[in-house]
Structures are given as structure tokens and as C-alpha cells.
Amino acid sequence: MSADPKVLLNDLLKTALKSVAPDQLEITILLERPKQANHGDFATNLALQLAKPLKRNPRELAALLLAELPPSKLIEKAEVAGAGFINFTLAAEAKTAVVGEVLSKGADFGRGDRKNIKVLVEFVSANPTGPLHVGHGRGAAYGASLSDLLAFAGHEVSREYYVNDAGRQMDILALSTWLRYLACFGIEITFPPNAYQGDYVTEMGRDLRDAHQDRFARVTVEQLLAGTPGLPPAERKDDEAKDMREQHLDALIANAKRLLGDEYGWVHGFALNEQLGDGRDDLGEFGVRFDKWFSEQSLFDTGLVERAVAQLERQGHIYVQDGAKWFRSTAFGDEKDRVVQRDNGLYTYFASDIAYHLNKYERGFDRIIDVWGADHHGYIPRVKGAVAALGLAPSKLEVALVQFAVLYRNGQKTSMSTRSGEFVTLRELRKEVGNDACRFFYVLRKSDQHLDFDLDLAKSQSNENPVYYVQYAHARVCSVLNQWGGEVAELLAAELALLNNERELALCARLGSFPELIQNAAADHAPHQIAFYLKDLAAEFHSWYNAERMLVEDEALKLARLALARAVQQVLASGLELLGVSAPQSM
RNA sequence: CUGCCCGUAGCUCAAUUGGAUAGAGCACCGGCCUUCUAAGCCGGGGGUUGCAGGUUCGAUCCCUGCCGGGCAGGCCA
């Protein structure tokens, strides 16, 4: 007989089903935990589901099922209720058994069986062109928790960051850095308004000078500006002026490449490594780690981009128009066809992304999860289309969209543009509200919901942040166990039957649902469910803590209650771990 | 104009994937510290789930049409 009451009930119902409706055995028996206490510990709508195919009254069917249900000592009561639900009330020993299970399994309680499923989770993947901002922070917190959650649920998980080290944005960063560097030597032109403005670029310019002195400074202002169209007046916002600024920037980049020659790679690499290292440190402090940093440039270096496009071409999914190569994504449900290779011969970002996904599939993952900002939603059909066109299974690819986090300061939105230099960085946010509160706050709502991050509130009311509520429950258990001073192993022998009041049984039921929570949250890609579970568990613990004493005279009762407290502590710690939040011993 | 996402208590959000009387936290009101941590507990008010239809035993959830908000619609990434 299984220790899990859910498995037991499922078996019993199946037996009853065999005699009541022998031809309906394929039906999945749904067992849920009712919201209302007077509906028992578990409920099933099996009779309601059977009503239609059997064309019979659901309440009658429920009564029949009950009559055929094999007896069990672990069921105290089973009754028909409402429209035809069957409600089960478990015997006390069936409810409290979970405490022993938690104590014996420890940190493994709730861990799913190994499923032999390889999952790749790619997240953050921000351009390494500046500090991570609060929007990236949300993707980082979500992706990290999702990864840990999937792993805990029994999947084999790889965490990956896609480094966009090959595109124009990186060239702009390299140019921006170089211009700041040159300014250190008095070689100064008007800094382009569409280059990277942030102070970190000025700092990189200085660092580059400190590391290499005047090695990259043998140019004149005239050489820099040669052949550039010049900048329109700052007040002009029209499209033509914008175009001119972009052309000016591209001309400057071209000049930089020509003037620096092979040295350009040094400057480019310097800026890339500075920003990548900064992001890695930032995320590391945030408790977010990756198994692999995947370079976009490597896709070109290994010829995979070419191979991917060639394969599409061979299978007739590519045509040439206006000198460019187009992927016929409309054949796969996209709104319009997309360019993969420009008329100037350069591949688009989309082309390297196709190659990247081909690579992901070739590495043999069973499931591939891309965590993207919600502004990329229009991008999904073309990527899935490309995957299908390559003969790969689009169903293996899932895209989790994370809505932006909008930061409020003094009741007003703050800009998060990297270009403007006015963004609030993830690092600043972490410093202000702390890593724990940050991680918890980020996953406290569904990922597809907008997140209003009120900085003033987070600062001024940080003591009321829900994360402390959960951590406090953990610290309280630690404190009680310390005062008791006994060996935790002793608690395995506790007489759990002594846990019999309403609050204690409610806590047991909550603990018992932890494994289901893990499976559901993992299947839904919804780490926020863990945060809500922890809040509920903490609330029930605090309530119990205030109503009953644990360190009582009666030795047996004391051990039983401490065993329950210890089990709560374990599950709180396991849940917090999944969210990347610390479980403090004292507060 | 077209496509995707979202509309739930004054505010920020949940709701066991279609279940029974829609729940928490802030905020507001009233109680509880000589006893294991008051970053806590107990009690109270607060809702036509944007609007109108449809599907069925049953809808916050699924379908259609409106209303309102966000985001996309580059040979940018």
C-alpha cells in the first residue's frame, strides 16, 4: 500500500470504476484538494465526468461508486456531495504520515522521479553592451527559478546564455568605447547621440587607456570624420534626421575598422569581455548561474549559419528577391517572409538564430525553452517556422514570454533605455532592496503579467516584503529547535498520532501537497506558484505557532510537535532554495 | 489598420488548468507581548471577475462581438 493518500484513493476509485463502468476505464481520475475544509481532504468529480457518456444522473453514479469502493483504514469518511462530487476525509494517521516522510527524505522530499528528459533553458541573453537593467533582472530571476524547478521536478536541465557578440550593436559599443578612449588623448569629436552614452563607456575608455596607453590613439579628428555625412541638429526628430544619424554612426564604425585594422578586434574584444564579465559577476551575485555562455560569433566561425541557410535552400524554403535571400516563413504561418541574408551579403540576426536553434536540436535536447522579453512575441512564428522547415519538431520548442518590469520612482516611470544612460541597473536595484527580496519579488507574479516595481515602496517598506514573512517562519523553527537542543534524528521516532488539532492537520495537508505543487509549477513553467505556496505554508505555521506551544512538558507531545516544525522548516528551505532566496537561521 | 498578451476588492496580485460559498497581501477599523522571535497572531468591512451574448450539470477560465490598456508589425537586435 502506498504512503501517498492520493495514489491510494486513485487505486480504490479505479477498482470501483471497474464494476460500475467497465468500458470507461480510460477516463483519468482527477483528485483535487478542496478549498473548503468541510469538503474533506480530497474530492473527485469522477461521477460528473461519467454522467455524460453513461447518460445517467451524476449523484446516482457517485453513490454507486461509493458502494463499490473497497474499504480502507486510511479513509475516515467518503460521501456524495453537491452535484455529484465524492468527498474523502482521511484518517488522522494518513494525514500525519507526511511528517515522517519529510524527515526521512530531507531535502529530497518533493523531488520528482528522474524523467530522463533533457531540457535546455536559455534566458537573459542580453546584449553585452551595457549593464543589466531591471527588466533583465526579471528574466534572470524567472529563468533561474524555472530551471531549478524543472531540475527538482526530475528533468535534466542545462542553463544557457546566448551572447550576441556578432552584431552591429557590439560594433557600436566598440566605437563608443574607442571614442571615449580617444577623448582621453584630446582626440575628440561630437559624441554620436545614438552611440552608448553611459558612464560605464567612459570608464571603459579610461581602462583601455590604462591597459594599452596610446596603442589605439594614432589617428586624427579629420581621419575619424572622413566621409561621414555629419549630424543633423539635435532638435530634429524626423525620420530623415534619424537616418542621417544612423548613417553617420555606420560611417564612423567603418572608419574605425579601417583605421585600426587588426587592432579593431582588440578594442571590440576588450569592450565585449568587460561587459560580459560585468554581467556574469552581476548575475552571480544574484544567485543566477549558467552552464554555458553560447557565442553567436561561434555560429559563424563553425560555418553553421551557412549550413543552416543552405539546408533551407536545398529544401526549397529560400528564394532571392532584390538581391537578398528570403526565408518563406509564410508557408509556416508567419505574417510575411523574412530576410536571412541581406543584399550586401551579411546574414541577419534571424539567420544566426536559425543556426542557433539548429544547434540546440542537434545537441539532443528533448525540450527547448527560450525565455524572451514579451516584446519579442512577434518573433515566435518565424523561429518555429524555421525549425519546422529544417525538419525538426516545433513542439519541442517552447517560448516563455516574460513581460517587462516597469520601475516606478516617485510615482513615475523611469526610463530603462540602455542608450539614454538613465536606466536603473539590476545592480542598483539589488543594492537597494537586497538579493532575497529582489528574487522573491520578481517571481511573485505570473511571468506574463506586467510587473510594477515600485522602488520607493520596496525601499520604505522593505520590512513588510512578503519574503521576510516566509523567512521569519523558517527562523522561528530554527530558534525553537535550538532551544530544545535535542538531536533531530530523535524526531523520526515521534508519535505523530498526537498531532490532532485543526492547525496541525492543516499544516500536514499543506506539506503533503508540496510534491504536487512541484509537478504542477514545473509543468506550467510557473515558479510564482512556489512563492504563493510558501506564503500559505508560512501563514499556517505562524498561526499554529501563536496558538500552541511546542516546548511543552509532555515529552511525547513535544517530540511530535517538533517533528512537525522540523518538517515545515525543511519544506520552507526547499522552496526558498528553488527561488534563490536564503533561509536564515535567525532574524 | 492588422496580430499577440492582459482587464478580478481602493491598490498590487492569486484562484488546484472547466468545479462546490472567487482568495491573499498592502491600506482602513478593533483586539493580543511577565510564557518557544510582535518581521507575528485573532477578528471586521469591502466583488454584477471590463460589457453583451454563446457552449453545459457547472464559466474568472473555452467560443464570438464590442470597450479599455500594453507590446509588436525593419534587409535592427
mmCIF file of N, CA, C and O in Angstrom, chain A residues 272-339:
data_model
loop_
_atom_site.group_PDB
_atom_site.id
_atom_site.type_symbol
_atom_site.label_atom_id
_atom_site.label_comp_id
_atom_site.label_asym_id
_atom_site.label_seq_id
_atom_site.Cartn_x
_atom_site.Cartn_y
_atom_site.Cartn_z
ATOM 1 N N LEU A 272 33.716 43.848 -25.192
ATOM 2 C CA LEU A 272 32.869 42.663 -25.010
ATOM 3 C C LEU A 272 33.178 41.972 -23.688
ATOM 4 O O LEU A 272 32.277 41.681 -22.896
ATOM 5 N N ASN A 273 34.462 41.722 -23.457
ATOM 6 C CA ASN A 273 34.835 40.995 -22.242
ATOM 7 C C ASN A 273 34.535 41.780 -20.979
ATOM 8 O O ASN A 273 34.148 41.207 -19.965
ATOM 9 N N GLU A 274 34.716 43.090 -21.053
ATOM 10 C CA GLU A 274 34.391 43.924 -19.891
ATOM 11 C C GLU A 274 32.915 43.778 -19.539
ATOM 12 O O GLU A 274 32.546 43.561 -18.385
ATOM 13 N N GLN A 275 32.062 43.884 -20.555
ATOM 14 C CA GLN A 275 30.622 43.855 -20.305
ATOM 15 C C GLN A 275 30.124 42.462 -19.942
ATOM 16 O O GLN A 275 29.268 42.297 -19.083
ATOM 17 N N LEU A 276 30.696 41.464 -20.606
ATOM 18 C CA LEU A 276 30.308 40.087 -20.316
ATOM 19 C C LEU A 276 30.713 39.709 -18.895
ATOM 20 O O LEU A 276 29.941 39.104 -18.150
ATOM 21 N N GLY A 277 31.920 40.105 -18.531
ATOM 22 C CA GLY A 277 32.408 39.817 -17.182
ATOM 23 C C GLY A 277 31.565 40.527 -16.141
ATOM 24 O O GLY A 277 31.228 39.955 -15.096
ATOM 25 N N ASP A 278 31.203 41.746 -16.466
ATOM 26 C CA ASP A 278 30.376 42.517 -15.534
ATOM 27 C C ASP A 278 29.017 41.843 -15.344
ATOM 28 O O ASP A 278 28.532 41.718 -14.225
ATOM 29 N N GLY A 279 28.430 41.398 -16.454
ATOM 30 C CA GLY A 279 27.134 40.736 -16.376
ATOM 31 C C GLY A 279 27.232 39.420 -15.618
ATOM 32 O O GLY A 279 26.362 39.084 -14.815
ATOM 33 N N ARG A 280 28.303 38.690 -15.847
ATOM 34 C CA ARG A 280 28.488 37.412 -15.168
ATOM 35 C C ARG A 280 28.603 37.621 -13.654
ATOM 36 O O ARG A 280 27.997 36.905 -12.869
ATOM 37 N N ASP A 281 29.370 38.624 -13.255
ATOM 38 C CA ASP A 281 29.518 38.930 -11.822
ATOM 39 C C ASP A 281 28.178 39.349 -11.225
ATOM 40 O O ASP A 281 27.788 38.913 -10.147
ATOM 41 N N ASP A 282 27.504 40.216 -11.966
ATOM 42 C CA ASP A 282 26.218 40.745 -11.510
ATOM 43 C C ASP A 282 25.233 39.602 -11.268
ATOM 44 O O ASP A 282 24.620 39.493 -10.204
ATOM 45 N N LEU A 283 25.110 38.732 -12.258
ATOM 46 C CA LEU A 283 24.173 37.616 -12.156
ATOM 47 C C LEU A 283 24.613 36.623 -11.085
ATOM 48 O O LEU A 283 23.790 36.060 -10.367
ATOM 49 N N GLY A 284 25.918 36.429 -10.970
ATOM 50 C CA GLY A 284 26.441 35.518 -9.954
ATOM 51 C C GLY A 284 26.053 35.977 -8.560
ATOM 52 O O GLY A 284 25.615 35.184 -7.727
ATOM 53 N N GLU A 285 26.182 37.276 -8.310
ATOM 54 C CA GLU A 285 25.791 37.819 -7.009
ATOM 55 C C GLU A 285 24.287 37.669 -6.790
ATOM 56 O O GLU A 285 23.822 37.630 -5.663
ATOM 57 N N PHE A 286 23.570 37.586 -7.890
ATOM 58 C CA PHE A 286 22.115 37.452 -7.827
ATOM 59 C C PHE A 286 21.710 35.981 -7.690
ATOM 60 O O PHE A 286 20.534 35.657 -7.666
ATOM 61 N N GLY A 287 22.697 35.106 -7.636
ATOM 62 C CA GLY A 287 22.414 33.676 -7.499
ATOM 63 C C GLY A 287 21.995 33.027 -8.810
ATOM 64 O O GLY A 287 21.373 31.972 -8.816
ATOM 65 N N VAL A 288 22.339 33.672 -9.927
ATOM 66 C CA VAL A 288 21.939 33.147 -11.230
ATOM 67 C C VAL A 288 23.177 32.671 -11.978
ATOM 68 O O VAL A 288 24.081 33.462 -12.257
ATOM 69 N N ARG A 289 23.226 31.386 -12.259
ATOM 70 C CA ARG A 289 24.403 30.806 -12.909
ATOM 71 C C ARG A 289 24.027 30.069 -14.176
ATOM 72 O O ARG A 289 22.920 29.585 -14.329
ATOM 73 N N PHE A 290 24.984 29.999 -15.094
ATOM 74 C CA PHE A 290 24.753 29.336 -16.373
ATOM 75 C C PHE A 290 25.745 28.210 -16.578
ATOM 76 O O PHE A 290 26.884 28.293 -16.136
ATOM 77 N N ASP A 291 25.274 27.161 -17.274
ATOM 78 C CA ASP A 291 26.171 26.060 -17.612
ATOM 79 C C ASP A 291 26.981 26.403 -18.843
ATOM 80 O O ASP A 291 28.061 25.879 -19.052
ATOM 81 N N LYS A 292 26.426 27.277 -19.677
ATOM 82 C CA LYS A 292 27.122 27.584 -20.920
ATOM 83 C C LYS A 292 26.812 29.011 -21.381
ATOM 84 O O LYS A 292 25.684 29.465 -21.295
ATOM 85 N N TRP A 293 27.859 29.689 -21.834
ATOM 86 C CA TRP A 293 27.699 31.006 -22.457
ATOM 87 C C TRP A 293 27.943 30.779 -23.932
ATOM 88 O O TRP A 293 29.069 30.551 -24.357
ATOM 89 N N PHE A 294 26.871 30.817 -24.706
ATOM 90 C CA PHE A 294 26.958 30.414 -26.103
ATOM 91 C C PHE A 294 27.184 31.624 -27.009
ATOM 92 O O PHE A 294 26.371 32.544 -27.061
ATOM 93 N N SER A 295 28.297 31.594 -27.717
ATOM 94 C CA SER A 295 28.678 32.730 -28.553
ATOM 95 C C SER A 295 28.003 32.698 -29.917
ATOM 96 O O SER A 295 28.069 31.706 -30.639
ATOM 97 N N GLU A 296 27.349 33.808 -30.263
ATOM 98 C CA GLU A 296 26.743 33.927 -31.595
ATOM 99 C C GLU A 296 27.828 33.856 -32.664
ATOM 100 O O GLU A 296 27.653 33.224 -33.704
ATOM 101 N N GLN A 297 28.967 34.494 -32.392
ATOM 102 C CA GLN A 297 30.066 34.512 -33.363
ATOM 103 C C GLN A 297 30.511 33.096 -33.722
ATOM 104 O O GLN A 297 30.884 32.810 -34.867
ATOM 105 N N SER A 298 30.448 32.198 -32.740
ATOM 106 C CA SER A 298 30.897 30.821 -32.978
ATOM 107 C C SER A 298 30.049 30.140 -34.047
ATOM 108 O O SER A 298 30.516 29.233 -34.734
ATOM 109 N N LEU A 299 28.809 30.592 -34.189
ATOM 110 C CA LEU A 299 27.943 30.002 -35.207
ATOM 111 C C LEU A 299 28.444 30.344 -36.605
ATOM 112 O O LEU A 299 28.280 29.563 -37.543
ATOM 113 N N PHE A 300 29.051 31.531 -36.714
ATOM 114 C CA PHE A 300 29.646 31.918 -37.991
ATOM 115 C C PHE A 300 30.971 31.202 -38.174
ATOM 116 O O PHE A 300 31.276 30.689 -39.246
ATOM 117 N N ASP A 301 31.769 31.170 -37.092
ATOM 118 C CA ASP A 301 33.107 30.588 -37.175
ATOM 119 C C ASP A 301 33.068 29.114 -37.560
ATOM 120 O O ASP A 301 33.951 28.625 -38.250
ATOM 121 N N THR A 302 32.045 28.404 -37.071
ATOM 122 C CA THR A 302 31.967 26.975 -37.381
ATOM 123 C C THR A 302 31.193 26.699 -38.659
ATOM 124 O O THR A 302 31.023 25.545 -39.051
ATOM 125 N N GLY A 303 30.709 27.778 -39.297
ATOM 126 C CA GLY A 303 30.007 27.610 -40.565
ATOM 127 C C GLY A 303 28.575 27.123 -40.424
ATOM 128 O O GLY A 303 27.935 26.731 -41.402
ATOM 129 N N LEU A 304 28.068 27.151 -39.214
ATOM 130 C CA LEU A 304 26.723 26.610 -39.001
ATOM 131 C C LEU A 304 25.648 27.502 -39.623
ATOM 132 O O LEU A 304 24.635 27.012 -40.116
ATOM 133 N N VAL A 305 25.878 28.820 -39.597
ATOM 134 C CA VAL A 305 24.899 29.724 -40.192
ATOM 135 C C VAL A 305 24.748 29.407 -41.675
ATOM 136 O O VAL A 305 23.628 29.240 -42.178
ATOM 137 N N GLU A 306 25.887 29.265 -42.334
ATOM 138 C CA GLU A 306 25.874 28.922 -43.753
ATOM 139 C C GLU A 306 25.168 27.599 -43.995
ATOM 140 O O GLU A 306 24.337 27.468 -44.895
ATOM 141 N N ARG A 307 25.508 26.626 -43.146
ATOM 142 C CA ARG A 307 24.928 25.290 -43.305
ATOM 143 C C ARG A 307 23.411 25.320 -43.112
ATOM 144 O O ARG A 307 22.670 24.672 -43.852
ATOM 145 N N ALA A 308 22.970 26.083 -42.115
ATOM 146 C CA ALA A 308 21.537 26.140 -41.832
ATOM 147 C C ALA A 308 20.787 26.753 -43.013
ATOM 148 O O ALA A 308 19.756 26.233 -43.460
ATOM 149 N N VAL A 309 21.321 27.867 -43.527
ATOM 150 C CA VAL A 309 20.669 28.527 -44.656
ATOM 151 C C VAL A 309 20.711 27.621 -45.891
ATOM 152 O O VAL A 309 19.725 27.511 -46.632
ATOM 153 N N ALA A 310 21.844 26.943 -46.076
ATOM 154 C CA ALA A 310 21.979 26.037 -47.227
ATOM 155 C C ALA A 310 20.950 24.914 -47.159
ATOM 156 O O ALA A 310 20.370 24.514 -48.168
ATOM 157 N N GLN A 311 20.743 24.433 -45.927
ATOM 158 C CA GLN A 311 19.781 23.340 -45.776
ATOM 159 C C GLN A 311 18.367 23.809 -46.116
ATOM 160 O O GLN A 311 17.607 23.113 -46.773
ATOM 161 N N LEU A 312 18.037 25.023 -45.669
ATOM 162 C CA LEU A 312 16.728 25.582 -46.001
ATOM 163 C C LEU A 312 16.601 25.749 -47.510
ATOM 164 O O LEU A 312 15.554 25.490 -48.106
ATOM 165 N N GLU A 313 17.699 26.192 -48.110
ATOM 166 C CA GLU A 313 17.719 26.446 -49.552
ATOM 167 C C GLU A 313 17.494 25.137 -50.316
ATOM 168 O O GLU A 313 16.687 25.075 -51.253
ATOM 169 N N ARG A 314 18.202 24.089 -49.882
ATOM 170 C CA ARG A 314 18.092 22.782 -50.519
ATOM 171 C C ARG A 314 16.660 22.273 -50.485
ATOM 172 O O ARG A 314 16.185 21.614 -51.385
ATOM 173 N N GLN A 315 15.976 22.579 -49.382
ATOM 174 C CA GLN A 315 14.615 22.063 -49.249
ATOM 175 C C GLN A 315 13.571 23.039 -49.829
ATOM 176 O O GLN A 315 12.374 22.891 -49.580
ATOM 177 N N GLY A 316 14.083 24.049 -50.537
ATOM 178 C CA GLY A 316 13.181 24.923 -51.271
ATOM 179 C C GLY A 316 12.446 25.957 -50.451
ATOM 180 O O GLY A 316 11.393 26.442 -50.855
ATOM 181 N N HIS A 317 12.984 26.319 -49.288
ATOM 182 C CA HIS A 317 12.310 27.295 -48.442
ATOM 183 C C HIS A 317 12.900 28.699 -48.579
ATOM 184 O O HIS A 317 12.527 29.599 -47.853
ATOM 185 N N ILE A 318 13.846 28.833 -49.516
ATOM 186 C CA ILE A 318 14.521 30.118 -49.689
ATOM 187 C C ILE A 318 14.321 30.613 -51.122
ATOM 188 O O ILE A 318 14.349 29.816 -52.068
ATOM 189 N N TYR A 319 14.093 31.917 -51.284
ATOM 190 C CA TYR A 319 14.096 32.499 -52.624
ATOM 191 C C TYR A 319 14.849 33.820 -52.593
ATOM 192 O O TYR A 319 15.058 34.390 -51.514
ATOM 193 N N VAL A 320 15.268 34.270 -53.760
ATOM 194 C CA VAL A 320 16.034 35.512 -53.849
ATOM 195 C C VAL A 320 15.160 36.615 -54.418
ATOM 196 O O VAL A 320 14.444 36.410 -55.386
ATOM 197 N N GLN A 321 15.197 37.756 -53.750
ATOM 198 C CA GLN A 321 14.450 38.916 -54.245
ATOM 199 C C GLN A 321 15.179 40.178 -53.829
ATOM 200 O O GLN A 321 15.629 40.281 -52.671
ATOM 201 N N ASP A 322 15.297 41.146 -54.760
ATOM 202 C CA ASP A 322 16.021 42.390 -54.510
ATOM 203 C C ASP A 322 17.440 42.125 -54.004
ATOM 204 O O ASP A 322 17.955 42.847 -53.151
ATOM 205 N N GLY A 323 18.023 41.046 -54.465
ATOM 206 C CA GLY A 323 19.405 40.754 -54.085
ATOM 207 C C GLY A 323 19.554 40.118 -52.732
ATOM 208 O O GLY A 323 20.663 39.804 -52.300
ATOM 209 N N ALA A 324 18.453 39.924 -52.012
ATOM 210 C CA ALA A 324 18.533 39.314 -50.687
ATOM 211 C C ALA A 324 17.904 37.927 -50.700
ATOM 212 O O ALA A 324 17.074 37.619 -51.552
ATOM 213 N N LYS A 325 18.338 37.088 -49.731
ATOM 214 C CA LYS A 325 17.748 35.760 -49.607
ATOM 215 C C LYS A 325 16.636 35.794 -48.562
ATOM 216 O O LYS A 325 16.844 36.251 -47.446
ATOM 217 N N TRP A 326 15.472 35.326 -48.964
ATOM 218 C CA TRP A 326 14.304 35.347 -48.079
ATOM 219 C C TRP A 326 13.916 33.928 -47.677
ATOM 220 O O TRP A 326 13.915 33.015 -48.500
ATOM 221 N N PHE A 327 13.569 33.782 -46.427
ATOM 222 C CA PHE A 327 13.007 32.520 -45.942
ATOM 223 C C PHE A 327 11.486 32.613 -46.056
ATOM 224 O O PHE A 327 10.890 33.589 -45.585
ATOM 225 N N ARG A 328 10.887 31.586 -46.694
ATOM 226 C CA ARG A 328 9.444 31.597 -46.922
ATOM 227 C C ARG A 328 8.701 31.200 -45.640
ATOM 228 O O ARG A 328 8.098 30.140 -45.552
ATOM 229 N N SER A 329 8.743 32.092 -44.637
ATOM 230 C CA SER A 329 8.130 31.747 -43.341
ATOM 231 C C SER A 329 6.602 31.782 -43.402
ATOM 232 O O SER A 329 5.938 31.212 -42.542
ATOM 233 N N THR A 330 6.066 32.456 -44.429
ATOM 234 C CA THR A 330 4.597 32.481 -44.552
ATOM 235 C C THR A 330 4.047 31.070 -44.767
ATOM 236 O O THR A 330 2.905 30.787 -44.419
ATOM 237 N N ALA A 331 4.892 30.183 -45.307
ATOM 238 C CA ALA A 331 4.456 28.804 -45.505
ATOM 239 C C ALA A 331 4.290 28.096 -44.168
ATOM 240 O O ALA A 331 3.731 27.004 -44.087
ATOM 241 N N PHE A 332 4.777 28.718 -43.104
ATOM 242 C CA PHE A 332 4.704 28.109 -41.771
ATOM 243 C C PHE A 332 3.916 28.982 -40.797
ATOM 244 O O PHE A 332 4.123 28.939 -39.599
ATOM 245 N N GLY A 333 3.057 29.835 -41.364
ATOM 246 C CA GLY A 333 2.146 30.580 -40.501
ATOM 247 C C GLY A 333 2.610 31.969 -40.110
ATOM 248 O O GLY A 333 1.925 32.654 -39.358
ATOM 249 N N ASP A 334 3.754 32.400 -40.605
ATOM 250 C CA ASP A 334 4.202 33.753 -40.284
ATOM 251 C C ASP A 334 3.472 34.762 -41.165
ATOM 252 O O ASP A 334 2.906 34.408 -42.205
ATOM 253 N N GLU A 335 3.478 36.028 -40.745
ATOM 254 C CA GLU A 335 2.739 37.054 -41.477
ATOM 255 C C GLU A 335 3.393 37.418 -42.802
ATOM 256 O O GLU A 335 2.723 37.754 -43.774
ATOM 257 N N LYS A 336 4.726 37.427 -42.805
ATOM 258 C CA LYS A 336 5.444 37.767 -44.033
ATOM 259 C C LYS A 336 6.749 37.000 -44.077
ATOM 260 O O LYS A 336 7.195 36.476 -43.061
ATOM 261 N N ASP A 337 7.325 36.924 -45.250
ATOM 262 C CA ASP A 337 8.609 36.246 -45.383
ATOM 263 C C ASP A 337 9.706 37.107 -44.784
ATOM 264 O O ASP A 337 9.556 38.329 -44.674
ATOM 265 N N ARG A 338 10.824 36.462 -44.419
ATOM 266 C CA ARG A 338 11.883 37.178 -43.700
ATOM 267 C C ARG A 338 13.230 37.008 -44.392
ATOM 268 O O ARG A 338 13.578 35.927 -44.854
ATOM 269 N N VAL A 339 13.977 38.100 -44.376
ATOM 270 C CA VAL A 339 15.313 38.075 -44.971
ATOM 271 C C VAL A 339 16.282 37.335 -44.056
ATOM 272 O O VAL A 339 16.275 37.550 -42.836
#
